Short mmCIF file of C-alpha atoms in Angstrom, two decimals:
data_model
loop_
_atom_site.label_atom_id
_atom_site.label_comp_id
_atom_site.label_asym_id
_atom_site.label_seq_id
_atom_site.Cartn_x
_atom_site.Cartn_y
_atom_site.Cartn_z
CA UNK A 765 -14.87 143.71 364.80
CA UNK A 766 -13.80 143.20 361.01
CA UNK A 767 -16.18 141.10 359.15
CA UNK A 768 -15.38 137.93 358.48
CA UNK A 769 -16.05 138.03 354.39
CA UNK A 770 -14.55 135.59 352.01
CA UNK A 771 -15.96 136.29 348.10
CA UNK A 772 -16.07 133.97 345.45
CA UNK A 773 -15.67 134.41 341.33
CA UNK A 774 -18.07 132.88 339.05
CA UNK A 775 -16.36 130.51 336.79
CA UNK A 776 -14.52 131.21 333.83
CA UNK A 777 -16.52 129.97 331.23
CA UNK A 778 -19.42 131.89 331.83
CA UNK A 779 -20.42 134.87 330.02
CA UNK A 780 -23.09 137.01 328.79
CA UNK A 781 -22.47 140.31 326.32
CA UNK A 782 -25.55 142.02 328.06
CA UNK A 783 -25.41 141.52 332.05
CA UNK A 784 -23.16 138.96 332.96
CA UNK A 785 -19.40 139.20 335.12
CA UNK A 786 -16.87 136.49 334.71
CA UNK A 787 -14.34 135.61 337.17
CA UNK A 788 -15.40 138.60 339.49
CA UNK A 789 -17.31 138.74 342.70
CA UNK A 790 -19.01 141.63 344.60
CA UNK A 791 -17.96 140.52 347.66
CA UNK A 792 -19.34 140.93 351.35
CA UNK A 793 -18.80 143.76 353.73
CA UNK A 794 -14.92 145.12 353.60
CA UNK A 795 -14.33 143.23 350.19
CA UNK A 796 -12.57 145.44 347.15
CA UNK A 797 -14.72 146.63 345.22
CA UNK A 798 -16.74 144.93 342.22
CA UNK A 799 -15.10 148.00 339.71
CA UNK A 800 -11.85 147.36 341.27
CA UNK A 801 -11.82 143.31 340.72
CA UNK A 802 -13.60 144.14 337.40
CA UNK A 803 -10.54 146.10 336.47
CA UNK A 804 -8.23 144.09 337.63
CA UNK A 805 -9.43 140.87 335.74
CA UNK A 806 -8.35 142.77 332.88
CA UNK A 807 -11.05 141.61 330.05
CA UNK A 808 -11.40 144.43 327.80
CA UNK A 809 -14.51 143.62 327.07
CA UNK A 810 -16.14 142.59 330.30
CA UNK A 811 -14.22 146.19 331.57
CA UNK A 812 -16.21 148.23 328.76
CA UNK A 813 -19.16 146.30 329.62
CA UNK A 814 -18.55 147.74 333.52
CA UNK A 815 -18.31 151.16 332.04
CA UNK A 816 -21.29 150.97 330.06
CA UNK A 817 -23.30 150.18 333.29
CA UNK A 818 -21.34 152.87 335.13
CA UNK A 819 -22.37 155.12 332.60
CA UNK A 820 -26.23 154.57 332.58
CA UNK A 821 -26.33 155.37 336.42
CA UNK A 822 -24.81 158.62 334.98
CA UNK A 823 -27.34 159.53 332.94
CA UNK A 824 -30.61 158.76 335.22
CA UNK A 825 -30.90 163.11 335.76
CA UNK A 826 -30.20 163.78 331.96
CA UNK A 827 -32.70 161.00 330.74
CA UNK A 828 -35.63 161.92 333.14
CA UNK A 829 -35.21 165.88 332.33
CA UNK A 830 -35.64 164.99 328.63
CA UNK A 831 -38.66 162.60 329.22
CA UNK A 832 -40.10 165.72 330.73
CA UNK A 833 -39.69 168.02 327.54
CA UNK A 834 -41.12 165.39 325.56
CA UNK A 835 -44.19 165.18 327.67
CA UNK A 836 -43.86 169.33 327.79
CA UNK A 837 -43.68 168.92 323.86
CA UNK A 838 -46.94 167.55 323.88
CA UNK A 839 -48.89 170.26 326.03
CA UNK A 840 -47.58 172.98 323.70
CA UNK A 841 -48.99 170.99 320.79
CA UNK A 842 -52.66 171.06 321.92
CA UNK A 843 -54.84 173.38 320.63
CA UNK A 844 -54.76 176.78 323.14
CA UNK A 845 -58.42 176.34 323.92
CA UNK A 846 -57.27 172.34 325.42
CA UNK A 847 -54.35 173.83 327.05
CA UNK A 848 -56.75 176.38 328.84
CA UNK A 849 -58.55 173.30 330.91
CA UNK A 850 -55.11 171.86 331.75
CA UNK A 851 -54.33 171.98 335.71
CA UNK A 852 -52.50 175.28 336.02
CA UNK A 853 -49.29 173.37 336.93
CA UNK A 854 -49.27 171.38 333.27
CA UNK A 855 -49.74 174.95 331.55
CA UNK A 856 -46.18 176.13 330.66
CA UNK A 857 -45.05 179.82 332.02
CA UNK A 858 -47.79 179.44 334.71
CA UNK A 859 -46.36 180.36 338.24
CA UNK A 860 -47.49 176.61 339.05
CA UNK A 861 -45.89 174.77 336.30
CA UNK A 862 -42.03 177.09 337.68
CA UNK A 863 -42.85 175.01 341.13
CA UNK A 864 -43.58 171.36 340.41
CA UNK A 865 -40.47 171.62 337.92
CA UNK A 866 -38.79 172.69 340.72
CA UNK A 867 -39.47 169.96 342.91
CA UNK A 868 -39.20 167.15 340.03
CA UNK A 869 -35.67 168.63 339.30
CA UNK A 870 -34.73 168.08 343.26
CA UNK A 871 -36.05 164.66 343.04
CA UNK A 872 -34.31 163.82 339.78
CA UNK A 873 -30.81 165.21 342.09
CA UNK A 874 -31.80 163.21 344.68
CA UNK A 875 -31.77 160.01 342.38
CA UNK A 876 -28.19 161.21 340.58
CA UNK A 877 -27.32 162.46 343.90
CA UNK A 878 -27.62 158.73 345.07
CA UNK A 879 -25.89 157.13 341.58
CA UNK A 880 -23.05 159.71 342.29
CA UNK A 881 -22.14 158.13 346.16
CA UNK A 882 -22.74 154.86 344.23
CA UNK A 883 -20.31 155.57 341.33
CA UNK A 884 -17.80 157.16 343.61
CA UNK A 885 -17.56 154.14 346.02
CA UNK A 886 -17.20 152.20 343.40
CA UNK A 887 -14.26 154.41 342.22
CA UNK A 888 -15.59 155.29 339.08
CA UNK A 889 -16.13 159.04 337.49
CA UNK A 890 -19.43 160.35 338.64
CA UNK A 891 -21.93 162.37 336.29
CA UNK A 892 -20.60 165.86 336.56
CA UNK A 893 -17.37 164.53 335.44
CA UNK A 894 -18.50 163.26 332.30
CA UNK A 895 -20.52 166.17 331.27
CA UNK A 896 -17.50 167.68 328.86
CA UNK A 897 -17.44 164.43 326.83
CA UNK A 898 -17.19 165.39 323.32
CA UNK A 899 -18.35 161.68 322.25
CA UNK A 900 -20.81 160.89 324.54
CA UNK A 901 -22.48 157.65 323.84
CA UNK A 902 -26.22 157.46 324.99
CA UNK A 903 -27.07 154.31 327.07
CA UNK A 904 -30.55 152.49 325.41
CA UNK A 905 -33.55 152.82 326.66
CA UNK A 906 -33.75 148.75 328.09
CA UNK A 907 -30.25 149.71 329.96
CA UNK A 908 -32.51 153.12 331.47
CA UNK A 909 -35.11 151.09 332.41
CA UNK A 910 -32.71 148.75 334.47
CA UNK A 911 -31.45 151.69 336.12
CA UNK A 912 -34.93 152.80 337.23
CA UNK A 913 -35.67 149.34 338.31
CA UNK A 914 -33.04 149.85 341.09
CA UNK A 915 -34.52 152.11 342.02
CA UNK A 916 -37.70 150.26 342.66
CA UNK A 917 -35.76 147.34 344.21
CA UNK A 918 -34.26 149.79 347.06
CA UNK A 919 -37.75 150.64 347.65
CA UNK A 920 -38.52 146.87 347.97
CA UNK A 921 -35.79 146.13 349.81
CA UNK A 922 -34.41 148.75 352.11
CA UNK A 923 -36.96 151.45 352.80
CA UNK A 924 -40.01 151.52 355.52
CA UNK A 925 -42.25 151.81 352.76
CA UNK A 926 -40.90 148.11 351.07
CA UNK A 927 -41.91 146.12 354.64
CA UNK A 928 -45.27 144.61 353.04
CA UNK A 929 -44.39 143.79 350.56
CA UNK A 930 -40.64 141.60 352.17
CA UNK A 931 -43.56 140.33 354.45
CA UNK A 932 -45.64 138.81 351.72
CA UNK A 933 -42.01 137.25 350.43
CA UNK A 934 -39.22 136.92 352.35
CA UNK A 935 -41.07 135.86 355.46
CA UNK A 936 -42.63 132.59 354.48
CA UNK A 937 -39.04 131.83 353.47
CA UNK A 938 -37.20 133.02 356.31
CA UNK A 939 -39.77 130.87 358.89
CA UNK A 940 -39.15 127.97 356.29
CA UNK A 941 -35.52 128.39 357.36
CA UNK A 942 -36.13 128.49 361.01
CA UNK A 943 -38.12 125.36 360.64
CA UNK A 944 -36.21 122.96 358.62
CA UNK A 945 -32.23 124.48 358.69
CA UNK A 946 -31.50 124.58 362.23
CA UNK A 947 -28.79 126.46 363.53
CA UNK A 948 -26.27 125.02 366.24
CA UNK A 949 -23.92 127.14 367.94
CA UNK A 950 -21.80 124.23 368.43
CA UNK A 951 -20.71 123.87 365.23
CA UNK A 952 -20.49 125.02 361.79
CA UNK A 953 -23.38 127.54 360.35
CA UNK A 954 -25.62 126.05 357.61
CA UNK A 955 -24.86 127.44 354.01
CA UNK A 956 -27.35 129.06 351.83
CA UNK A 957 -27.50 130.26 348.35
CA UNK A 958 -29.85 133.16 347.47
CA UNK A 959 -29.95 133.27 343.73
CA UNK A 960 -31.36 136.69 342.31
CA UNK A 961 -30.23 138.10 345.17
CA UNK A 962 -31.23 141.64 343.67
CA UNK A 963 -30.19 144.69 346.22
CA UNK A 964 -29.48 142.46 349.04
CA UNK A 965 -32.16 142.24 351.66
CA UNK A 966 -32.97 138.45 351.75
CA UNK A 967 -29.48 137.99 351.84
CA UNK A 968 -28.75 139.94 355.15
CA UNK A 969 -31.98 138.84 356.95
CA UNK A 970 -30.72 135.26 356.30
CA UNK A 971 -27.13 136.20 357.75
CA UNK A 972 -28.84 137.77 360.37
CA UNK A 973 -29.83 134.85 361.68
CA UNK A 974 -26.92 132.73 361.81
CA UNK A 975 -26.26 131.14 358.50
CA UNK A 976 -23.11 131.42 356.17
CA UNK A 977 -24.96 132.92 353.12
CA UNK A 978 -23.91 133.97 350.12
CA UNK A 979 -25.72 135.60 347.65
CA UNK A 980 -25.94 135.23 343.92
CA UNK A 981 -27.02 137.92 340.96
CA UNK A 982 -26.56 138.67 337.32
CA UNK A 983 -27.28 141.91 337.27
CA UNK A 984 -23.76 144.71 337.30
CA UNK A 985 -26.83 147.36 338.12
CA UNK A 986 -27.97 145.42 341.07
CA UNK A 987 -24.72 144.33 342.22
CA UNK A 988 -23.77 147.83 342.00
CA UNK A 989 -26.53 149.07 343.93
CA UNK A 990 -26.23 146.14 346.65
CA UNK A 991 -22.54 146.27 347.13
CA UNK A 992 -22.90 150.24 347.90
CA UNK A 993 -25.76 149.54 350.42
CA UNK A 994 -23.87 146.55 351.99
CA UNK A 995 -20.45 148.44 351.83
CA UNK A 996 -21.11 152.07 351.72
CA UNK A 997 -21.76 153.08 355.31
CA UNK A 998 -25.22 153.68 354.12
CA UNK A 999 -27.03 153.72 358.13
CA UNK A 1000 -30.75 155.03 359.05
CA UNK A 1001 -28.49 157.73 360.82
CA UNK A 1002 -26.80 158.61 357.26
CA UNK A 1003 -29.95 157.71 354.98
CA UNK A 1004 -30.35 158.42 351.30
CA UNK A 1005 -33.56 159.95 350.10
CA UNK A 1006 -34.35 158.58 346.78
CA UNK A 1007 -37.56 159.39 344.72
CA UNK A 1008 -38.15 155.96 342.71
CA UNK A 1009 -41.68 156.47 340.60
CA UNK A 1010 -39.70 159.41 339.55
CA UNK A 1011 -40.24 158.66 335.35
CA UNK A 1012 -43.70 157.48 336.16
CA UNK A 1013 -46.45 159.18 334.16
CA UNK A 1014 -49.18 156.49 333.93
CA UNK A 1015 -51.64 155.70 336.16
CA UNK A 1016 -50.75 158.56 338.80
CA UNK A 1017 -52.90 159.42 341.27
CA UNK A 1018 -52.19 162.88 342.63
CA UNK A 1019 -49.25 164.89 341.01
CA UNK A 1020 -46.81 164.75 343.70
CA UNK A 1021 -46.62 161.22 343.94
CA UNK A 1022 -44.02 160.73 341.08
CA UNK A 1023 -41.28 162.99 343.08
CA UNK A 1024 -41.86 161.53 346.85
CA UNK A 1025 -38.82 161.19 348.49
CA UNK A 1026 -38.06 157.45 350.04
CA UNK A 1027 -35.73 156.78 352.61
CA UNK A 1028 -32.74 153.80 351.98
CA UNK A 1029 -31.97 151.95 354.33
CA UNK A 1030 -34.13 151.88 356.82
CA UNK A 1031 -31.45 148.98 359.06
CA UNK A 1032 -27.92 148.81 359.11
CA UNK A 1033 -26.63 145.90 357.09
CA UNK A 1034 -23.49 145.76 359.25
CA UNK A 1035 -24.88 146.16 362.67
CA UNK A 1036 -27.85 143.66 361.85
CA UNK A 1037 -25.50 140.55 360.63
CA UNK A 1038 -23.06 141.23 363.65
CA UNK A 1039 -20.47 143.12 362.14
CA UNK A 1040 -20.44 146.69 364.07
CA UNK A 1041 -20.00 146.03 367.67
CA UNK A 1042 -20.25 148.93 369.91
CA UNK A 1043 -17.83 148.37 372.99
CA UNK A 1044 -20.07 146.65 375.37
CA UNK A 1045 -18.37 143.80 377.98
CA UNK A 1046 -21.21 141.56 377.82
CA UNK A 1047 -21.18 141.96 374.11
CA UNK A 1048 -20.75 138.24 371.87
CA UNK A 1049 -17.19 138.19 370.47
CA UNK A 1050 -17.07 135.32 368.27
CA UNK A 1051 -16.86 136.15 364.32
CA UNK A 1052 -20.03 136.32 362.78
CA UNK A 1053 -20.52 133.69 359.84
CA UNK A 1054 -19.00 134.57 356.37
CA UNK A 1055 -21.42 136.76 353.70
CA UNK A 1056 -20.72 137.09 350.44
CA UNK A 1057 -22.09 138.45 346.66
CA UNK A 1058 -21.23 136.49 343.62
CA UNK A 1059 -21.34 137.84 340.02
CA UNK A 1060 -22.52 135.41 337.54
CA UNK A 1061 -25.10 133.21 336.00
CA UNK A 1062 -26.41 130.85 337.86
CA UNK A 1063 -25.88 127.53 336.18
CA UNK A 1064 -22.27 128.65 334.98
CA UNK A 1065 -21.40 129.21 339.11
CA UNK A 1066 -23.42 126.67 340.72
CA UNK A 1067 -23.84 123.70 338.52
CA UNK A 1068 -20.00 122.79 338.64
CA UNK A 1069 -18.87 120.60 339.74
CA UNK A 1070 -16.85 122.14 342.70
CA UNK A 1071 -20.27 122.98 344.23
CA UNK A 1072 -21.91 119.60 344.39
CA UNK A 1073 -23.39 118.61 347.51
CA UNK A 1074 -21.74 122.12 349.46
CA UNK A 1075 -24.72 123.67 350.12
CA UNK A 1076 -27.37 123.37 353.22
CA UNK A 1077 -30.16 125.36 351.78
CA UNK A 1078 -31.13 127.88 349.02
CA UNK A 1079 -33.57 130.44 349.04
CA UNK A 1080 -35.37 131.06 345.89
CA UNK A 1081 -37.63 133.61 345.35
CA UNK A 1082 -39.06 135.22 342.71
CA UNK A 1083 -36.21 133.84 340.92
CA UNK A 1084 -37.36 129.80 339.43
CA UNK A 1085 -39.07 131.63 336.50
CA UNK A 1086 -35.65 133.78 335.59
CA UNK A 1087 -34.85 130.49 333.86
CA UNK A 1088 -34.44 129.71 330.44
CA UNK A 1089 -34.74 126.37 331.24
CA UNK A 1090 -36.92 125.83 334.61
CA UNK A 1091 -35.36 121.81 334.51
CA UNK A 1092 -32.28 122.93 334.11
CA UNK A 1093 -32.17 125.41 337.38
CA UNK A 1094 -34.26 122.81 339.54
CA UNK A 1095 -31.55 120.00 338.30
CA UNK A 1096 -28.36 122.28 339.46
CA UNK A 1097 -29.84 123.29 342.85
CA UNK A 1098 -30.58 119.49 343.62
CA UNK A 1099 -26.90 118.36 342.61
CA UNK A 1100 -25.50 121.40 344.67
CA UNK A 1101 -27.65 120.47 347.72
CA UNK A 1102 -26.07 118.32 350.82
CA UNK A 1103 -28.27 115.45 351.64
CA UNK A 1104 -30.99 116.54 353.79
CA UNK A 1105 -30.79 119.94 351.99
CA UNK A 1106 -34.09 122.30 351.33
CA UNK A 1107 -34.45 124.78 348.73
CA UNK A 1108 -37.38 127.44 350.13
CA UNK A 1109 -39.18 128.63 346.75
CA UNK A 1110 -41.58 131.69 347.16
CA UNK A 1111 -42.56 132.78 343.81
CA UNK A 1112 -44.74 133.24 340.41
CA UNK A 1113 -43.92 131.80 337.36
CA UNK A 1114 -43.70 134.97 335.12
CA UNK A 1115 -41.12 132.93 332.50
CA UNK A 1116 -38.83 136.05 331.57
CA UNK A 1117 -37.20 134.48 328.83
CA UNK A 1118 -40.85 133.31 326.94
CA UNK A 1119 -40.63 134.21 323.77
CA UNK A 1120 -43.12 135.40 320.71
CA UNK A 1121 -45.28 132.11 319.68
CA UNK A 1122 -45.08 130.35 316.30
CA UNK A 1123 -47.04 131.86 313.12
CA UNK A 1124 -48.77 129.92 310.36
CA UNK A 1125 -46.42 131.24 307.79
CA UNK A 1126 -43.02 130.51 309.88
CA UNK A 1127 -42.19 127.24 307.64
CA UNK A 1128 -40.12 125.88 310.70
CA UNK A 1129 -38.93 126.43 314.62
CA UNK A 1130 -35.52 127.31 312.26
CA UNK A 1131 -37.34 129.47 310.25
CA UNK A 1132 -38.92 131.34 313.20
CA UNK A 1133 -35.95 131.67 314.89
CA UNK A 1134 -34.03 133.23 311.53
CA UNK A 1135 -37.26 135.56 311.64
CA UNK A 1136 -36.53 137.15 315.27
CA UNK A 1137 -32.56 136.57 315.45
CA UNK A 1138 -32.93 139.56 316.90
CA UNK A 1139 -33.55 138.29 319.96
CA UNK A 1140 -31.44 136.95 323.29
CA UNK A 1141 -30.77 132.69 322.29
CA UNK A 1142 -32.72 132.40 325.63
CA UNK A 1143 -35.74 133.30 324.15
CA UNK A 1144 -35.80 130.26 322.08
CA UNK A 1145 -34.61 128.19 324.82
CA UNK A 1146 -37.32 129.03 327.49
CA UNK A 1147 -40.04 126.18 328.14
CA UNK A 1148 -43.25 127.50 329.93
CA UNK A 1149 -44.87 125.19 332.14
CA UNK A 1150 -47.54 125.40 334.99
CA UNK A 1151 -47.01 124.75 338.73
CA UNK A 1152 -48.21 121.39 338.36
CA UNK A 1153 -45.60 120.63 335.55
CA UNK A 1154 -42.78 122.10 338.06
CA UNK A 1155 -43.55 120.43 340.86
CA UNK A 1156 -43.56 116.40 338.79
CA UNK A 1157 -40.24 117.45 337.29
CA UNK A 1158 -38.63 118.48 340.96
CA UNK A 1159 -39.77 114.75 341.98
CA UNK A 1160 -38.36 113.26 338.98
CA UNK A 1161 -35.28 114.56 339.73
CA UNK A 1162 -35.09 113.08 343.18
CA UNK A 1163 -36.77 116.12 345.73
CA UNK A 1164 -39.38 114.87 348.29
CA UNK A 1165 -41.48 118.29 348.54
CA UNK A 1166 -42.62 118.88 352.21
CA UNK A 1167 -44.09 122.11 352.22
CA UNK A 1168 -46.24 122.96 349.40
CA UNK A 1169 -48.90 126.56 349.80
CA UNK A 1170 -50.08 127.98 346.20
CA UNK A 1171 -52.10 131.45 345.81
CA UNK A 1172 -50.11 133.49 348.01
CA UNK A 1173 -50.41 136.78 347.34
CA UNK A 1174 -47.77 139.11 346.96
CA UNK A 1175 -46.67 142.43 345.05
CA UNK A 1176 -43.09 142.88 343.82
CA UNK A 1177 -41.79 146.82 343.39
CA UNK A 1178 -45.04 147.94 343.53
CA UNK A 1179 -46.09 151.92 343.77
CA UNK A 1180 -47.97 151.77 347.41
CA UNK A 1181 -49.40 155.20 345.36
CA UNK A 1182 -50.39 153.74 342.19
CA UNK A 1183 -53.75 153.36 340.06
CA UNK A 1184 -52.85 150.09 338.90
CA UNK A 1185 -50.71 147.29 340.60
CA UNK A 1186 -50.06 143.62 339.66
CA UNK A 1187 -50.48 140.97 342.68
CA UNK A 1188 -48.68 137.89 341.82
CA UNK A 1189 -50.62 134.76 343.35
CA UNK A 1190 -47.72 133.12 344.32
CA UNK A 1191 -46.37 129.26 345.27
CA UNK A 1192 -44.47 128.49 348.42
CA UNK A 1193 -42.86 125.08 348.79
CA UNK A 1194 -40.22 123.57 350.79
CA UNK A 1195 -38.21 120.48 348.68
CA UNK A 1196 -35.87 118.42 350.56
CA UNK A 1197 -33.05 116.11 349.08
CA UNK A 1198 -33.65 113.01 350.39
CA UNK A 1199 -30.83 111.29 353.33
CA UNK A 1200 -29.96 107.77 352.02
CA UNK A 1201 -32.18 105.13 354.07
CA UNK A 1202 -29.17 103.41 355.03
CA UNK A 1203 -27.83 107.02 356.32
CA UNK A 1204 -30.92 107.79 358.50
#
């Protein structure tokens, strides 16, 4: 069976010098490829942007070797006497030391190993092909860390490992669904939006169950990442190992936790939204509903004007508090909603974009924001407000809220293994747009 994958562009007024994608869409399973529509859109600049991602994912192995002789720097700096009481494998030339840099080397191949199939599938140069570059320009330390945090995310997401914690948040919204968007075999499947899509998994379970979802996310690194999962004939049968606390030096409990090897995935995207079939005469031959990836920002896709009143349902989670304006996101997804549409929130209210607070001596907001121009506009843009505050502005704007939990706990790309961990107490809520009274 081919899938049945339409994808859509974001529009052409958005963009973002640091992680956005105009006018190109990962799409859904058998689209081109998100290099290949990148490239073919032809922006210089949104094309060097691609490369510049492409490139990080490169460097993961060469970046996590030289954390290593930094923290190897260190050791040889102590006194001989300290270096004495050191485990035998954190004393250098020690037969113990040889060994666990053996095994973190094999876990930081298994990682580039992993980027490599990535970067290949996405027809791009992997990392031993860029070795001999006599210019090589080092990716930033921010850009490293996003790279890591795939990592993480295909931990979350598509490993046996990740299944508490997609428990603790994709299952309150995926029973939300199964409650309040019905769907009817006799006629056409709900739509839903999943902002912050991430890697994917939300996405799929959705589609697993019979809706037409689409997914939306900002990030070229996750898009990347989910688009090679989704498209890469990555199976449990044909499983990558990945090691994804690999950089990890803090709060470690036993010295081979860093270079564990995880398993991705741990389902088959294809099989579990209905589009591998395997021969059988009883089998169901209709088409399953279309799944696709966008690349954008939110607001620049969704709050056009095309998209008013198209969708049946949009899953939100951990994604309200990505906002630079929390008003502005709840005001798009309620034009974009059909009447009688939910939007399933599961979620903290972290507030990514809050900036640094106001000094005596800054004269005037101006003047602060002069004094850290440094900074992403969105910092000065973002408005923190409490759950309370949230839930009066999503009735002001016209949602009737009929679902409402608060301190749910939940952990989000946790270390299972870890000394410390930070448990979100999270909101759940189901918000309706209301059907006319004379439409009921």
């Amino acid at each position: 069976m081919e899938p049945n994958v339409v994808s859509k562009a974001r529009s052409d007024e958005a963009h973002d010098d640091n992680n956005g994608c105009s006018g190109v869409c990962a799409g859904g399973l058998g689209e081109e490829s998100l290099a290949a529509q990148t490239e073919h859109h032809r922006d210089a600049e949104e094309v060097a942007h691609f490369e510049s991602i492409c490139e990080s994912f490169r460097q993961h192995a060469i970046f996590s070797r030289r954390a290593r002789t930094g923290h190897a720097a260190r050791i040889a700096a102590l006194p001989a006497t300290h270096q004495s009481l050191l485990p035998l494998w954190m004393q250098q030339g020690s037969e113990e030391n040889r060994h666990r840099e053996v095994f973190m080397q094999e876990a930081e191949k298994r990682n580039q190993f992993f980027f490599d199939s990535l970067l290949r599938h996405a027809g791009k140069a992997i990392s031993q092909e860029m070795l001999a570059e006599p210019e090589r320009k080092w990716s930033s330390d921010d850009t490293m860390s996003k790279v890591s945090s795939v990592l993480k995310s295909l931990a979350r997401d598509w490993s046996a490992e990740g299944v508490a914690e997609r428990e603790q948040s994709y299952r309150p919204i995926l029973d939300g669904f199964d409650r309040h968007v019905k769907v009817n075999k006799e006629s056409d499947p709900p739509r839903i939006l999943v902002p912050g899509a991430g890697v994917g998994r939300l996405a799929v379970e959705l589609a697993s169950r019979g809706y037409e979802v689409q997914g939306n996310e900002f990030s070229l690194h996750m898009l990347l990442a989910s688009d090679f999962i989704l498209n890469g004939g990555c199976t449990p049968q044909r499983p990558y190992a990945i090691s994804p606390w690999l950089l990890e030096t803090r709060n470690v409990l036993k010295a081979s936790d860093p270079f564990r090897k995880i398993l991705v995935p741990d389902i088959d995207p294809a099989a579990v939204m209905g589009f591998v079939t395997h021969g059988s005469e009883n089998e169901d031959l209709s088409s399953p509903p279309e799944f696709s990836m966008a690349a954008g920002d939110f607001v620049s896709i969704y709050g056009s004007p095309n998209e008013a009143s198209r969708w049946n349902g949009i899953a939100s989670c951990f994604f309200l508090d990505t906002a630079p304006c929390v008003v502005e996101y709840l005001k798009v997804m309620f034009d974009m909603l059909k009447e009688g549409g939910v939007l399933i929130n599961f979620g903290p209210l972290l507030f990514h974009w809050s900036g640094p607070p106001l000094r005596p001596d800054d004269i005037s907001f101006e003047d602060y924001k002069s004094k850290h121009s440094h900074l992403d506009e969105r910092y000065f843009k973002s408005i923190d407000m409490p759950y309370d505050g949230v839930r009066e502005v999503l009735l002001q704007i016209g949602f009737e809220i009929v679902e409402e939990i608060t301190d749910l706990p939940a952990l989000y790309t946790a270390d299972s293994r870890s000394m410390m961990g930070t448990e979100y107490q999270c909101v759940y809520f189901v918000a309706r747009k209301p059907v006319p009274m004379c439409c009921v």
